[in-house]
C-alpha positions as semicolon CSV with decimal commas, in nm:
position;residue;x (nm);y (nm);z (nm)
1;M;3,194;6,264;10,704
2;K;2,954;6,556;10,667
3;E;2,587;6,473;10,714
4;Q;2,375;6,578;10,418
5;I;2,067;6,781;10,506
6;Q;1,755;6,658;10,332
7;P;1,523;6,930;10,198
8;S;1,180;6,954;10,358
9;T;1,013;7,028;10,022
10;V;1,038;6,885;9,672
11;R;0,937;7,039;9,338
12;V;0,693;6,795;9,175
13;F;0,503;6,744;8,851
14;I;0,311;6,463;8,681
15;A;0,399;6,386;8,321
16;L;0,419;6,155;8,024
17;A;0,752;6,082;7,856
18;P;0,806;5,991;7,491
19;P;0,998;5,668;7,431
20;D;1,369;5,691;7,349
21;E;1,310;5,634;6,974
22;A;1,074;5,934;6,955
23;K;1,317;6,153;7,149
24;E;1,610;6,045;6,929
25;E;1,407;6,121;6,614
26;L;1,340;6,475;6,740
27;A;1,703;6,518;6,852
28;R;1,817;6,435;6,496
29;A;1,581;6,704;6,362
30;L;1,727;6,948;6,617
31;R;2,093;6,895;6,520
32;P;2,106;7,209;6,300
33;A;1,954;7,414;6,585
34;Y;2,201;7,273;6,840
35;S;2,485;7,399;6,619
36;A;2,320;7,728;6,519
37;Y;2,205;7,830;6,870
38;P;2,469;7,711;7,120
39;R;2,374;7,981;7,372
40;L;2,024;7,840;7,425
41;R;1,990;7,643;7,747
42;W;1,896;7,307;7,592
43;N;1,706;7,059;7,807
44;R;1,868;6,718;7,835
45;I;1,700;6,465;7,605
46;E;1,647;6,226;7,897
47;D;1,443;6,496;8,072
48;W;1,199;6,565;7,786
49;H;0,840;6,522;7,906
50;I;0,481;6,636;7,859
51;T;0,359;6,795;8,183
52;L;0,002;6,706;8,283
53;A;0,006;6,887;8,619
54;F;0,270;7,104;8,782
55;L;0,241;7,097;9,160
56;G;0,539;7,318;9,248
57;E;0,709;7,290;9,587
58;L;0,540;7,032;9,810
59;P;0,627;6,915;10,158
60;V;0,817;6,587;10,117
61;A;0,552;6,423;10,339
62;A;0,277;6,507;10,084
63;V;0,431;6,306;9,801
64;P;0,332;5,958;9,932
65;L;-0,034;6,070;9,941
66;L;-0,030;6,083;9,561
67;Q;0,134;5,749;9,488
68;A;-0,147;5,496;9,544
69;P;-0,419;5,705;9,373
70;L;-0,193;5,773;9,073
71;A;-0,108;5,401;9,050
72;D;-0,481;5,321;9,044
73;L;-0,542;5,590;8,781
74;A;-0,268;5,453;8,555
75;A;-0,404;5,098;8,593
76;A;-0,751;5,218;8,487
77;N;-0,627;5,390;8,168
78;E;-0,489;5,254;7,843
79;P;-0,171;5,390;7,681
80;L;-0,221;5,702;7,467
81;R;-0,106;5,715;7,105
82;L;0,074;6,046;7,051
83;A;0,335;6,202;6,821
84;L;0,566;6,503;6,831
85;R;0,508;6,761;6,563
86;G;0,645;7,100;6,467
87;G;0,782;7,364;6,696
88;G;0,685;7,689;6,856
89;H;0,773;7,921;7,139
90;F;0,628;8,083;7,448
91;D;0,710;8,454;7,485
92;E;1,020;8,426;7,263
93;R;1,189;8,254;7,560
94;V;1,086;7,888;7,557
95;L;1,127;7,656;7,256
96;W;0,890;7,361;7,233
97;S;0,774;7,080;7,006
98;G;0,402;7,022;6,972
99;V;0,207;6,706;7,050
100;E;-0,059;6,548;6,832
101;G;-0,251;6,221;6,827
102;N;-0,511;6,125;7,086
103;L;-0,543;6,476;7,230
104;E;-0,895;6,408;7,355
105;G;-0,758;6,118;7,561
106;L;-0,468;6,336;7,677
107;H;-0,703;6,608;7,800
108;L;-0,923;6,350;7,975
109;L;-0,620;6,190;8,144
110;T;-0,502;6,536;8,253
111;K;-0,843;6,607;8,408
112;E;-0,834;6,274;8,594
113;V;-0,478;6,340;8,719
114;R;-0,578;6,684;8,846
115;D;-0,890;6,539;9,013
116;V;-0,663;6,294;9,200
117;I;-0,438;6,580;9,315
118;R;-0,737;6,777;9,445
119;A;-0,880;6,466;9,616
120;C;-0,547;6,432;9,799
121;G;-0,595;6,787;9,932
122;I;-0,296;6,928;9,745
123;A;-0,331;7,283;9,613
124;F;-0,178;7,364;9,274
125;E;-0,218;7,613;8,992
126;D;-0,470;7,453;8,754
127;R;-0,357;7,600;8,421
128;P;-0,511;7,488;8,090
129;L;-0,320;7,204;7,927
130;R;-0,116;7,313;7,623
131;P;0,042;6,983;7,516
132;H;0,408;7,038;7,435
133;L;0,761;6,919;7,501
134;T;0,994;7,195;7,628
135;L;1,327;7,180;7,444
136;A;1,523;7,493;7,539
137;R;1,515;7,833;7,706
138;S;1,682;8,152;7,588
139;R;1,911;8,369;7,791
140;R;1,779;8,708;7,898
141;D;1,978;8,898;7,635
142;D;1,865;8,675;7,344
143;S;1,520;8,739;7,199
144;S;1,570;8,583;6,856
145;S;1,726;8,234;6,890
146;V;1,412;8,061;7,020
147;V;1,194;8,215;6,748
148;E;1,440;8,116;6,475
149;A;1,483;7,763;6,614
150;A;1,102;7,721;6,626
151;T;1,078;7,824;6,260
152;G;1,340;7,562;6,172
153;L;1,142;7,295;6,356
154;A;0,802;7,385;6,204
155;A;0,809;7,108;5,940
156;F;0,907;6,829;6,184
157;T;0,664;6,537;6,198
158;G;0,754;6,252;6,429
159;R;0,632;5,894;6,410
160;P;0,342;5,798;6,642
161;W;0,428;5,633;6,973
162;Q;0,254;5,501;7,283
163;A;0,272;5,683;7,617
164;E;0,320;5,371;7,828
165;R;0,364;5,518;8,178
166;L;0,243;5,793;8,408
167;H;0,539;5,961;8,582
168;L;0,555;6,137;8,918
169;V;0,866;6,352;8,879
170;A;1,086;6,564;9,106
171;S;1,302;6,847;8,978
172;N;1,598;7,035;9,118
173;I;1,499;7,361;8,945
174;G;1,576;7,661;9,162
175;R;1,814;7,459;9,380
176;G;2,137;7,628;9,281
177;P;2,341;7,683;8,967
178;G;2,375;7,436;8,684
179;P;2,133;7,255;8,458
180;I;1,786;7,144;8,562
181;H;1,763;6,771;8,633
182;Y;1,454;6,557;8,675
183;R;1,412;6,219;8,841
184;D;1,118;5,983;8,860
185;I;0,984;5,946;9,210
186;E;0,775;5,664;9,065
187;A;0,621;5,566;8,730
188;W;0,323;5,340;8,664
189;R;0,243;5,144;8,348
190;F;-0,096;5,221;8,194
191;G;-0,344;4,932;8,202
192;A;-0,135;4,730;8,451
193;E;-0,254;4,622;8,793
194;P;-0,088;4,830;9,065
195;S;0,166;4,631;9,269
């Protein structure tokens, strides 16, 4: 039996995830786009998330430093009421759905999350938050599908939902061919005492 070599780094981000009902509602609205633009690289519905902080590649040993402070942060915050709305694109390459609702609370939570990361001594690129849910990416030779799909999604208005948990997520992006997959390292319920 061949021994599997464990990577020394992991690609990490901190995010919120819509509940299944909200994702299914958006997936129904996207059905025409799925058919019309089969060459787009569609994200898996189970991987849809709203990134609060992208940390990039971290040493595996750095990840545990974040867990207790993020658990405390989640316990100290109440769930956010959000909704998915409309669609747009970044650079004609990335299709997204927008986020509305308690955006003030979302920005405050993002600031608190990023303060925790800095307090743990972890360096990351502190980009301004542009709340969105990434849905698909275009291939290099396709500059129109994302723009057209975003136009088709412009009228979408999802029902409000509660962001119940803060997620610490690992991704396999850049680790070989095939689709991107995400997995929770851990997730903490908002307003619940850490265990």
